[in-house]
Amino acid sequence: MAFTPVATVEVVLEVESIRYRSPDGDFAVLDASAPDGEEVVVTGPIGHVHEGETIEVRGSWREHPRHGPQLLAADVRLREPSGERALLGYLTQIKHVGPSGARYLLARHGEEVLAAVDREPRRRLLEVPGIGRARIGGAIASWEQERDQRATRLFLSEHGVPAAAAGRIQRALGAESIELLRADPYRITELDGVGFATADELARALGLARDAPARLAAGALHALSEAELDGHCHLPRSELRRRAVRLLGVEPDDPLAEAGIDAQIEQLASGGRVLIDGPAGAQRVADPSMDRAERRLAEHVRRLVHSSPSLKLTRLRRPREGVFVPSDAQWQGVTAVLDHRLSILTGGPGTGKSSAMRTLVELLTANRRRVRLCAPTGKAARRLADTTGAEATTIHRLLEWVPGEGFTRDEQHPIDGADVLIVDEASMLGVRLAESLFAAVGPNTHVLLVGDSDQLAPVGPGRVLADLIATGEVPITALREVFRQAARSLIIRAAHAINHGEMPPSGGPPDVVRDFFFIRRTDAPSIFREVVSLAASRLPSHYDLERSVDVQVLAPMRRGPAGIDAFNQELRGRLNPDGAPVSGTPLRIGDRVIQTRNDHEHELMNGEVGIVLHYDEPEGRLLLGTDDGRRVVLPDGALDTLRLAYAISIHKAQGSQSKAVVVALSRAHSVMLTRNLLYTAVTRAERVCVVVAEEAALRLALGRPDAQRRHTRLAELVSAR
């Protein structure tokens, strides 16, 4: 079985030994032997197999930088333990049994040993020398856990569920996994990393018909949950039906299938699993918890909007001299905070939002008033602190998140020490986080939301800042004047040109700062080469930047020759070729990585970027240095959501900035190209921004103001009388 770097193989192997097994029981490195006697190192989600067992592996070869060729398992099918080595390997894993006890049981019961212990676990385990009444409880519990885990993995393997998902499913559902999955195979879609296709394959393998009501209901529910990932707080009923039809693979014009899905939507509503409102023909369908969050947020906003101001300053003098003298619009933004319980300060880059916030903070401090500042991400909070001179924190830290419990700050325990609460990067606020934040606003606190409404909508459902602006109920100060110093920057000029749908300038007056460049290329391969050259060598050398930290590549899509995945592989090969591997993951020490889901337990939020500093293999712990200066220790079980971040999506870059940004735009990205996407990308740069693009792709982006309309109700609910 010769090693071919890109070959996919299917082979039956006998497990010789376990080199490493992760603490969560998923990942392992095994020594195995092929039928021809060749020794093979296998890695992947195979922590549930034992020495002596026979496994059917489908996978591909890779060259490990330190340990040589390895077979990376994509799918593993177990065979029932048989033969002396396999049975001994299985029995040895049982607590208090050990190697000698395993040999004793095998000698006493032979090939039927597992069935014998299954029938009478207490009696048979008590036969083992050294297991007395003090140890029997632990031994039985270990046996039952190992038996249930093995039964679940065999069940999932036989029904086509990938081994990588099997471990998560077994841990989540526990001893009753098989019964629960037979009753409702679609419940596994609630688990991270297990998609609808996996659940549907399991359901079909269990005999569920394509038009079974349970399948149609599951498809409608999953389509609604996917809509939240697209930013929607609800879906029109007709659109939900279309999405479910597409997800289930039903013929689009099949009236019986559509009627079946409609009937299941009604059933789901009757059972309280979805909420339907609106008149016939224009009904909306929402997840009940999402609907409650949006309604509660609207109530909190109305409470603030209709409350009398409680902040009175004795020394309210507009600065007329000094380091910074606010413009009329900036001073209007400051006084709006004093006159209203809720106000909004918005504006593009260079219009002085940060200076207005600093003026407000200094005014409040001089009047001995307390101000709290926060932002959605750690990096945005640190930048807010730098620009205002006051302490700032993430929203999660402000609300005092406790793992397993949630936010401790709420209506009963509001945020303390805040006469004024300033929330920066408010364009990133989704409905759920905004509802938690507004719920914790005290009865006398004034709130200022600061953001750029022309940025991309938040990653989560909703578009809170844009919806509040649209209500006409919240006082808004819109800064439009670009200050002279900022106007010297080509980045600022380019951002404002893009926002107006115009080609970004390539030059300007003699004193212009040439910090923005547009490089035309004719196709995706040439874009790829240019971006890699800029990010890996030319920009770091010219601007004296740290290559793996200070330069960020941004692209609209993951796939394709100028996609995020391709950039990450090439840039990692150039910037971190010799990093030691992190077992069980595609990561290396020294890699730049991004968190792809909120991990409240470790205070690592979706979109946060950092460097892998160290990995303790025996302890199964990784040390991550985040861009906002923290050191975060992550166990093996929390590494699945880390991805390479030499290149990231523009959506993931919201709320952060890098010294140098390289943006790749190709016509292959056409489905994603919009004006606000490009605007957001360019405004991520601090010192230099280079856009490498096909001119047709750039013009396509400039011609599309927004990517899609989000289905939200916040503006309607706030404005309701």
XYZ file of C-alpha atoms in Angstrom:
721
model
C 0.000 0.000 0.000
C 2.371 2.663 -1.282
C 2.267 6.234 -0.007
C 0.859 8.669 -2.558
C 0.387 12.211 -1.158
C -3.032 12.891 -2.695
C -4.428 9.354 -2.921
C -7.686 8.376 -1.234
C -7.663 4.775 -0.058
C -10.047 2.281 1.517
C -8.348 -0.423 3.513
C -8.936 -2.924 6.307
C -6.417 -2.529 9.131
C -5.612 -4.273 12.372
C -4.814 -1.898 15.245
C -1.418 -2.728 16.757
C -1.077 0.018 19.387
C -2.417 3.382 20.508
C 0.195 6.147 20.296
C -2.083 8.917 21.534
C -5.724 9.326 22.491
C -7.168 12.803 23.219
C -8.869 13.345 26.587
C -12.300 13.700 24.952
C -11.933 10.242 23.406
C -12.325 11.423 19.813
C -8.927 11.916 18.227
C -6.211 9.266 18.248
C -2.970 8.290 16.567
C -2.752 4.528 15.973
C -0.178 2.078 14.709
C -1.889 -0.456 12.461
C -0.982 -3.139 9.982
C -2.390 -3.660 6.499
C -3.282 -7.106 5.073
C 0.085 -7.200 3.285
C 1.877 -6.630 6.592
C 2.845 -3.011 5.909
C 2.841 -0.789 9.008
C 0.556 2.241 8.816
C 0.126 5.264 11.112
C -3.538 6.311 11.214
C -4.838 9.598 12.649
C -8.289 11.079 12.972
C -11.564 10.639 14.923
C -10.696 7.072 15.954
C -10.204 7.401 19.709
C -12.911 4.767 20.326
C -10.994 1.806 18.854
C -8.744 -0.552 20.807
C -5.615 -2.600 20.245
C -6.250 -5.775 18.291
C -9.417 -4.520 16.636
C -10.070 -4.614 12.923
C -11.266 -1.384 11.325
C -12.296 -0.380 7.821
C -10.750 3.003 7.034
C -11.394 5.407 4.197
C -8.979 8.302 4.131
C -6.137 10.101 2.418
C -2.402 10.258 2.861
C -0.571 13.261 4.242
C 3.063 13.933 4.977
C 3.566 14.910 8.614
C 6.539 17.318 8.936
C 7.980 15.327 11.841
C 6.514 11.820 11.747
C 6.360 11.108 8.018
C 3.435 9.641 6.034
C 0.144 9.158 7.864
C -3.290 7.973 6.809
C -5.793 10.650 7.797
C -9.076 8.846 8.438
C -12.194 10.473 7.015
C -14.496 7.555 7.751
C -14.013 4.553 10.035
C -16.226 1.482 10.271
C -15.830 -0.809 13.244
C -16.073 -4.546 13.287
C -17.294 -6.333 16.387
C -14.353 -7.367 18.577
C -13.225 -10.892 17.799
C -10.018 -12.735 18.405
C -7.807 -12.660 21.463
C -6.029 -9.307 20.853
C -9.214 -7.359 20.090
C -11.077 -8.732 23.094
C -8.150 -8.141 25.426
C -7.819 -4.587 24.123
C -11.494 -3.935 24.802
C -11.557 -5.491 28.272
C -8.373 -3.728 29.376
C -10.109 -0.354 29.008
C -12.604 -1.189 31.773
C -11.846 0.480 35.093
C -10.204 -1.847 37.662
C -9.971 -4.726 35.126
C -6.576 -4.047 33.577
C -4.469 -6.474 31.508
C -4.431 -9.325 34.023
C -8.170 -9.102 34.686
C -8.831 -9.014 30.946
C -6.840 -12.229 30.460
C -8.732 -13.830 33.352
C -12.146 -13.001 31.887
C -11.146 -14.144 28.399
C -9.788 -17.438 29.712
C -12.991 -18.037 31.693
C -15.562 -17.089 29.030
C -13.729 -17.317 25.708
C -15.052 -15.586 22.588
C -18.423 -15.036 24.312
C -16.879 -12.907 27.071
C -18.551 -9.635 26.049
C -22.004 -11.188 25.889
C -21.430 -12.903 29.234
C -20.512 -9.641 30.972
C -23.386 -7.812 29.268
C -25.876 -10.330 30.708
C -24.557 -10.173 34.275
C -22.045 -7.328 34.650
C -21.968 -7.334 38.441
C -21.497 -11.072 38.779
C -18.893 -11.449 36.033
C -16.809 -8.413 37.018
C -16.743 -9.565 40.626
C -14.999 -12.701 39.339
C -11.973 -10.590 38.434
C -9.244 -10.824 41.108
C -8.872 -7.470 42.849
C -12.393 -6.217 42.132
C -14.256 -6.408 45.396
C -17.348 -4.672 46.691
C -15.441 -1.367 47.042
C -14.530 -1.321 43.343
C -17.460 -3.039 41.683
C -19.515 0.137 41.302
C -16.783 1.906 39.336
C -16.139 -1.180 37.207
C -19.825 -1.584 36.293
C -20.160 2.127 35.452
C -17.058 1.915 33.240
C -18.387 -1.203 31.514
C -21.752 0.390 30.809
C -20.164 3.569 29.486
C -17.811 1.670 27.188
C -20.641 -0.630 26.039
C -22.999 2.263 25.304
C -20.308 4.237 23.514
C -19.323 1.279 21.391
C -22.922 0.405 20.575
C -23.623 3.996 19.537
C -20.496 4.218 17.372
C -21.287 0.901 15.702
C -24.877 2.021 15.118
C -23.802 5.338 13.604
C -21.050 3.712 11.560
C -23.464 1.151 10.118
C -25.855 3.950 9.123
C -23.329 6.134 7.359
C -22.660 8.813 9.999
C -19.043 10.074 9.758
C -16.768 9.079 12.629
C -15.911 12.749 13.286
C -19.559 13.428 14.162
C -20.117 10.199 16.076
C -18.151 11.286 19.120
C -20.062 14.555 19.465
C -23.366 12.742 19.087
C -22.524 10.100 21.675
C -21.316 12.639 24.227
C -24.387 14.839 23.738
C -27.048 12.109 23.863
C -25.383 9.736 26.315
C -26.455 6.179 27.130
C -29.808 6.463 25.355
C -28.280 7.642 22.066
C -29.582 4.810 19.908
C -33.157 4.989 21.212
C -33.214 8.773 20.884
C -31.815 8.653 17.348
C -34.300 6.020 16.257
C -37.109 8.205 17.613
C -35.790 11.450 16.079
C -32.607 11.281 13.981
C -32.906 14.985 13.143
C -32.183 16.067 16.706
C -28.453 15.808 15.938
C -28.686 18.909 13.730
C -28.717 20.876 17.008
C -25.075 19.872 17.598
C -22.150 21.952 16.332
C -20.552 20.443 13.252
C -23.419 18.046 12.416
C -25.367 19.213 9.404
C -28.797 18.370 8.052
C -27.332 16.098 5.366
C -25.778 13.828 8.017
C -29.028 13.635 9.981
C -31.033 13.070 6.811
C -28.751 10.249 5.693
C -29.215 8.593 9.079
C -32.981 9.053 8.914
C -33.186 7.567 5.425
C -30.969 4.644 6.491
C -33.429 4.017 9.335
C -36.225 3.734 6.783
C -37.830 7.174 6.895
C -39.587 7.918 3.592
C -38.748 11.024 1.580
C -42.244 12.406 2.142
C -42.576 11.322 5.774
C -44.137 14.076 7.920
C -41.219 13.900 10.365
C -38.766 14.548 7.522
C -40.772 17.476 6.151
C -41.049 19.008 9.629
C -37.325 18.597 10.236
C -36.579 20.238 6.899
C -38.769 23.239 7.723
C -37.166 23.646 11.158
C -33.660 23.397 9.768
C -34.437 25.859 6.972
C -35.624 28.328 9.616
C -32.475 27.869 11.713
C -30.301 28.335 8.614
C -32.160 31.586 7.924
C -30.888 32.885 11.276
C -27.345 32.156 10.096
C -28.150 34.330 7.067
C -29.142 37.158 9.424
C -32.940 36.809 9.345
C -35.107 37.036 12.467
C -38.037 35.377 10.683
C -39.028 34.235 7.206
C -42.131 34.895 5.153
C -44.026 31.619 5.113
C -43.694 31.303 1.342
C -39.918 31.726 1.546
C -39.625 29.176 4.350
C -41.544 26.726 2.189
C -39.192 27.376 -0.765
C -36.110 26.920 1.418
C -37.455 23.664 2.866
C -38.238 22.344 -0.620
C -34.674 23.087 -1.710
C -33.141 21.563 1.430
C -35.182 18.357 1.199
C -34.532 17.827 -2.490
C -38.229 17.898 -3.293
C -39.364 18.824 -6.795
C -40.005 22.604 -6.665
C -43.340 22.349 -8.505
C -44.677 19.341 -6.617
C -47.914 20.676 -5.026
C -48.278 17.631 -2.767
C -44.797 18.132 -1.315
C -45.383 21.848 -0.769
C -48.740 21.122 0.833
C -47.047 18.557 3.062
C -44.452 21.088 4.204
C -47.182 23.671 4.814
C -49.095 21.163 6.905
C -45.985 20.452 8.981
C -45.404 24.182 9.544
C -48.932 24.313 11.007
C -48.170 21.286 13.174
C -44.952 22.862 14.399
C -46.855 26.020 15.295
C -49.512 24.007 17.161
C -46.748 22.375 19.184
C -45.085 25.707 19.973
C -41.913 24.932 18.000
C -42.439 27.843 15.593
C -44.495 31.013 15.782
C -46.735 32.198 12.943
C -48.159 35.711 12.769
C -49.415 38.173 10.210
C -52.429 38.142 7.879
C -53.162 35.295 5.484
C -50.993 35.596 2.406
C -48.342 37.568 4.272
C -47.631 35.329 7.229
C -44.254 35.260 8.932
C -42.676 32.267 10.660
C -40.119 32.654 13.459
C -38.348 30.634 16.080
C -40.202 31.465 19.338
C -37.009 32.384 21.224
C -35.915 34.668 18.384
C -39.311 36.326 18.318
C -39.221 36.881 22.092
C -35.731 38.391 21.909
C -36.747 40.844 19.171
C -39.910 41.866 21.027
C -38.064 42.324 24.336
C -35.393 44.414 22.619
C -38.100 46.660 21.158
C -39.600 47.073 24.643
C -36.220 48.056 26.115
C -35.682 50.586 23.317
C -39.145 52.119 23.764
C -38.535 52.392 27.513
C -35.347 54.389 26.896
C -36.805 56.506 24.091
C -39.817 57.555 26.168
C -37.956 58.072 29.470
C -37.042 61.540 30.684
C -33.304 62.309 30.820
C -31.728 61.873 34.221
C -28.285 63.333 33.515
C -27.743 66.973 34.470
C -24.303 68.602 34.274
C -23.389 71.794 36.100
C -20.405 72.570 33.872
C -21.533 72.149 30.293
C -19.100 74.205 28.222
C -18.172 73.436 24.658
C -14.369 73.323 24.192
C -13.214 76.302 22.093
C -9.485 75.669 22.244
C -7.030 72.907 23.017
C -5.962 69.699 21.307
C -9.408 69.078 19.909
C -12.240 71.500 19.255
C -15.467 69.685 18.300
C -17.407 70.696 15.230
C -21.062 71.704 15.457
C -22.157 68.180 14.486
C -19.840 66.506 16.981
C -21.021 68.784 19.791
C -24.609 68.005 18.793
C -23.786 64.318 19.252
C -22.389 65.041 22.722
C -25.392 67.070 23.877
C -27.818 64.491 22.456
C -26.427 62.003 24.970
C -27.279 64.411 27.802
C -30.752 65.227 26.474
C -31.937 61.681 25.704
C -31.731 58.288 27.383
C -30.858 56.712 23.994
C -29.074 58.326 21.054
C -27.021 57.287 18.042
C -23.783 58.715 16.651
C -22.995 57.527 13.159
C -20.617 58.429 10.355
C -18.001 57.088 7.998
C -14.229 56.922 8.474
C -12.495 60.229 9.175
C -15.669 62.013 10.298
C -14.596 62.186 13.935
C -16.720 59.636 15.800
C -13.767 58.775 18.070
C -13.024 62.436 18.792
C -16.668 63.074 19.681
C -16.601 60.119 22.073
C -13.414 61.405 23.674
C -14.987 64.853 24.155
C -18.006 63.208 25.787
C -15.834 61.103 28.113
C -13.764 64.125 29.181
C -16.908 66.201 29.778
C -18.490 63.480 31.923
C -15.283 62.911 33.869
C -14.915 66.640 34.562
C -18.451 66.600 35.980
C -17.709 63.530 38.089
C -20.100 61.366 36.141
C -19.433 57.689 35.551
C -19.051 56.350 32.030
C -18.686 52.750 30.858
C -17.437 51.890 27.366
C -17.833 48.591 25.512
C -17.616 47.001 22.073
C -18.564 43.606 20.632
C -14.967 42.317 20.259
C -11.827 42.496 22.337
C -9.843 44.235 19.621
C -12.558 46.849 19.093
C -12.674 47.446 22.857
C -8.931 47.962 23.007
C -9.069 50.436 20.111
C -11.937 52.257 21.846
C -9.852 52.587 25.013
C -6.897 53.921 23.003
C -8.967 56.581 21.222
C -10.974 57.806 24.239
C -8.402 57.438 26.993
C -10.929 55.552 29.142
C -11.193 51.903 30.092
C -13.269 49.808 27.690
C -14.322 46.181 27.689
C -16.193 43.654 25.578
C -19.955 43.510 25.940
C -19.723 39.962 27.279
C -17.297 41.018 29.986
C -19.416 44.057 30.830
C -22.450 41.808 31.282
C -20.330 39.388 33.350
C -20.820 36.170 31.444
C -20.600 33.002 33.578
C -20.083 29.685 31.709
C -23.097 27.454 32.040
C -25.241 30.235 33.486
C -25.190 33.119 31.028
C -25.054 36.850 31.723
C -25.296 37.845 35.376
C -26.194 41.433 34.499
C -29.866 41.779 33.577
C -33.004 43.738 34.519
C -32.747 42.621 38.149
C -28.983 43.244 38.315
C -28.240 46.105 35.881
C -24.826 47.381 34.871
C -23.450 49.439 37.728
C -21.211 52.492 37.672
C -22.732 53.849 34.463
C -24.332 57.260 34.186
C -23.570 56.890 30.476
C -22.946 53.677 28.533
C -21.089 54.050 25.208
C -21.353 51.113 22.787
C -18.894 51.320 19.906
C -19.046 49.291 16.654
C -22.815 49.080 17.161
C -23.271 47.981 13.535
C -22.064 44.565 14.740
C -24.904 44.147 17.235
C -27.272 41.275 16.520
C -30.676 41.019 18.163
C -29.807 38.488 20.876
C -26.716 40.299 22.155
C -28.425 43.695 21.901
C -31.402 42.411 23.898
C -29.120 41.169 26.685
C -27.252 44.489 26.705
C -30.347 46.711 26.746
C -31.989 44.547 29.410
C -29.063 45.329 31.726
C -29.259 49.124 31.286
C -30.054 50.697 34.647
C -33.061 52.980 35.275
C -30.964 56.171 35.106
C -28.308 55.220 32.555
C -28.068 57.059 29.232
C -26.959 54.984 26.213
C -24.985 56.097 23.161
C -24.689 53.722 20.206
C -21.766 54.544 17.912
C -21.267 52.927 14.547
C -21.144 53.139 10.789
C -24.451 52.040 9.297
C -22.800 51.574 5.895
C -20.745 48.657 7.223
C -21.857 45.084 6.668
C -24.750 43.868 8.764
C -23.789 41.800 11.832
C -22.872 38.137 11.556
C -25.837 37.116 13.756
C -29.547 37.660 13.068
C -30.865 41.208 12.896
C -29.442 44.611 11.970
C -30.022 46.538 15.150
C -28.247 49.812 14.364
C -29.806 50.174 10.903
C -33.265 49.259 12.220
C -33.069 51.784 15.071
C -32.006 54.482 12.627
C -34.934 53.529 10.393
C -37.494 53.950 13.181
C -37.200 57.733 13.305
C -37.766 57.376 17.060
C -34.139 57.500 18.232
C -32.199 60.814 18.093
C -29.415 60.490 15.514
C -26.311 62.553 14.918
C -24.843 61.782 11.497
C -21.267 63.025 10.995
C -20.561 63.734 7.332
C -17.633 66.160 7.283
C -14.285 64.434 6.686
C -11.677 66.246 8.738
C -8.719 67.721 6.931
C -6.091 65.434 8.394
C -8.167 62.350 7.665
C -8.909 63.603 4.149
C -5.186 63.352 3.336
C -5.468 59.556 3.553
C -6.253 57.734 0.326
C -7.838 54.975 2.444
C -10.396 57.497 3.725
C -10.914 58.956 0.243
C -11.311 55.463 -1.232
C -13.838 54.436 1.435
C -16.046 57.458 0.792
C -15.797 57.029 -2.984
C -16.799 53.364 -2.662
C -19.706 54.321 -0.431
C -20.978 56.546 -3.246
C -20.511 53.809 -5.849
C -17.481 55.512 -7.415
C -14.104 54.086 -8.394
C -11.590 54.660 -5.582
C -8.994 57.340 -6.385
C -5.410 56.422 -7.208
C -3.977 59.837 -6.336
C -4.778 63.298 -5.046
C -3.235 66.635 -3.995
C 0.515 66.831 -3.298
C 0.056 66.312 0.432
C -2.063 63.169 0.040
C -0.921 60.079 1.943
C -0.613 57.243 -0.545
C -1.887 54.456 1.687
C -4.390 52.921 -0.750
C -3.549 51.070 -3.976
C -5.637 49.321 -6.616
C -3.788 46.664 -8.619
C -5.607 45.383 -11.701
C -5.272 41.706 -12.607
C -7.052 39.782 -15.349
C -7.954 36.468 -13.702
C -8.098 34.592 -10.417
C -4.677 32.856 -10.689
C -2.890 36.176 -11.255
C -4.826 37.723 -8.348
C -3.717 34.809 -6.168
C -0.040 35.227 -7.044
C -0.111 38.996 -6.486
C -1.898 38.781 -3.123
C 0.466 36.092 -1.819
C 3.511 38.086 -2.896
C 2.200 41.248 -1.229
C 1.192 39.566 2.028
C 4.163 37.234 2.432
C 7.036 39.536 1.522
C 6.558 42.911 -0.181
C 4.296 44.723 2.307
C 6.089 43.441 5.452
C 9.438 44.426 3.968
C 8.385 47.874 2.726
C 6.403 48.895 5.827
C 8.532 47.059 8.408
C 5.644 44.838 9.514
C 5.544 41.485 11.280
C 4.491 39.116 8.531
C 2.230 36.735 10.457
C 0.553 39.402 12.627
C 0.344 42.772 10.882
C -0.850 41.795 7.383
C -4.386 40.508 6.866
C -5.674 39.081 3.591
C -9.425 39.481 3.036
C -11.560 37.709 0.448
C -15.321 37.298 -0.029
C -15.452 33.490 -0.349
C -13.720 30.361 0.922
C -13.612 28.327 -2.279
C -11.900 28.821 -5.597
C -8.426 29.724 -6.850
C -8.612 33.161 -5.176
C -10.547 31.983 -2.151
C -9.750 32.047 1.555
C -8.810 28.355 1.758
C -6.282 28.600 -1.072
C -4.691 31.727 0.408
C -4.433 30.132 3.841
C -2.662 27.032 2.585
C -0.152 28.989 0.514
C 0.513 31.686 3.116
C 0.888 29.162 5.927
C 3.400 27.289 3.767
C 5.417 30.494 3.367
C 4.987 32.107 6.780
C 4.946 29.085 9.093
C 6.403 26.097 7.233
C 8.103 24.463 10.222
C 5.559 24.956 13.005
C 5.122 21.880 15.190
C 1.726 20.212 14.596
C -1.128 20.381 17.082
C -2.328 16.780 17.423
C -5.796 16.103 16.094
C -6.085 19.377 14.207
C -4.734 20.891 10.986
C -3.042 23.616 13.076
C 0.629 24.264 13.841
C 2.408 26.196 16.544
C 2.841 29.731 15.220
C -0.286 29.659 13.053
C -2.549 32.680 12.829
C -6.078 31.454 13.606
C -9.623 32.754 13.925
C -12.456 31.633 16.207
C -15.517 30.739 14.137
C -18.177 30.451 16.877
C -18.842 32.176 20.180
C -17.098 30.257 22.975
C -18.453 31.959 26.081
C -16.755 29.518 28.439
C -13.300 30.624 27.296
C -14.334 34.219 26.469
C -13.405 33.759 22.828
C -15.906 35.296 20.461
C -16.712 34.603 16.837
C -14.225 36.513 14.649
C -11.461 36.933 17.244
C -7.990 36.323 15.811
C -4.813 35.155 17.489
C -1.580 33.182 17.255
C -1.081 29.593 18.436
C 1.726 30.037 20.967
C 2.107 26.596 22.524
C 0.540 23.151 22.698
C 0.861 20.821 25.685
C 0.145 17.408 24.164
C 0.104 15.354 27.409
C -2.365 17.805 28.977
C -4.281 18.384 25.738
C -4.173 22.177 26.075
C -3.394 24.926 23.582
C -2.207 28.438 24.461
C -3.624 31.137 22.188
C -2.393 34.729 22.125
C -5.270 36.927 20.949
C -4.960 40.159 19.003
C -6.260 42.132 21.980
C -3.329 40.977 24.124
C -4.939 38.146 26.129
C -3.585 34.637 26.697
C -6.323 32.000 26.441
C -5.875 28.326 27.369
C -8.081 26.003 25.309
C -8.581 22.266 25.856
C -8.553 19.825 22.944
C -12.344 19.771 22.881
C -12.487 23.518 22.140
C -10.175 23.496 19.108
C -12.703 22.407 16.465
C -13.819 26.004 15.921
C -10.342 27.415 15.218
C -9.437 27.948 11.561
C -6.405 29.360 9.776
C -6.555 33.158 9.538
C -3.754 34.294 7.275
C -6.774 35.030 5.082
C -10.307 35.520 6.444
C -13.670 36.578 5.095
C -14.580 40.251 5.038
C -17.600 39.433 7.201
C -15.338 37.948 9.877
C -13.131 41.058 9.791
C -15.898 43.344 11.062
C -14.953 45.189 14.220
C -11.217 44.681 13.799
C -8.397 46.459 12.010
C -4.941 45.470 10.784
C -1.927 47.577 9.950
C -1.955 46.264 6.381
C -4.925 44.795 4.508
C -4.842 43.055 1.120
C -8.255 42.556 -0.505
C -8.777 39.986 -3.257
C -11.748 40.424 -5.625
C -12.472 38.134 -8.566
C -15.439 37.700 -10.868
C -15.678 34.213 -9.342
C -16.823 36.006 -6.171
C -19.679 37.721 -8.035
C -22.478 36.326 -5.867
C -20.925 38.049 -2.828
C -19.718 41.310 -4.331
C -21.442 44.409 -2.940
C -20.575 47.992 -2.190
C -20.789 47.618 1.598
C -18.632 44.475 1.456
C -15.848 46.408 -0.302
C -16.362 49.439 1.953
C -16.020 47.253 5.054
C -12.871 45.603 3.684
C -11.093 48.872 2.888
C -11.941 50.438 6.265
C -10.241 47.529 8.089
C -6.816 48.977 7.162
C -4.828 51.226 9.510
C -1.645 52.008 7.538
C -2.055 50.585 4.054
C -4.728 48.890 1.961
C -4.164 47.147 -1.369
C -7.085 45.934 -3.468
C -6.049 43.320 -6.027
C -8.941 42.743 -8.392
C -10.327 42.219 -11.827
C -11.732 45.606 -12.780
C -15.053 43.999 -13.746
C -15.337 42.516 -10.247
C -14.601 45.881 -8.638
C -17.211 47.652 -10.765
C -19.749 44.927 -10.002
C -19.230 45.494 -6.271
C -19.552 49.262 -6.652
C -22.837 48.855 -8.508
C -24.533 46.821 -5.764
C -25.327 48.849 -2.627
C -26.233 45.878 -0.398
C -26.108 42.104 -0.507
C -29.598 41.231 0.706
C -32.519 42.472 2.696
C -32.832 40.975 6.153
C -36.200 39.950 7.487
C -36.423 41.812 10.795
C -39.214 43.440 12.811
C -37.336 45.674 15.231
C -38.110 48.950 13.448
C -41.772 48.010 13.160
C -41.984 46.937 16.822
C -40.240 50.060 18.155
C -42.457 52.344 16.083
C -45.690 50.537 17.035
C -48.144 52.643 18.977
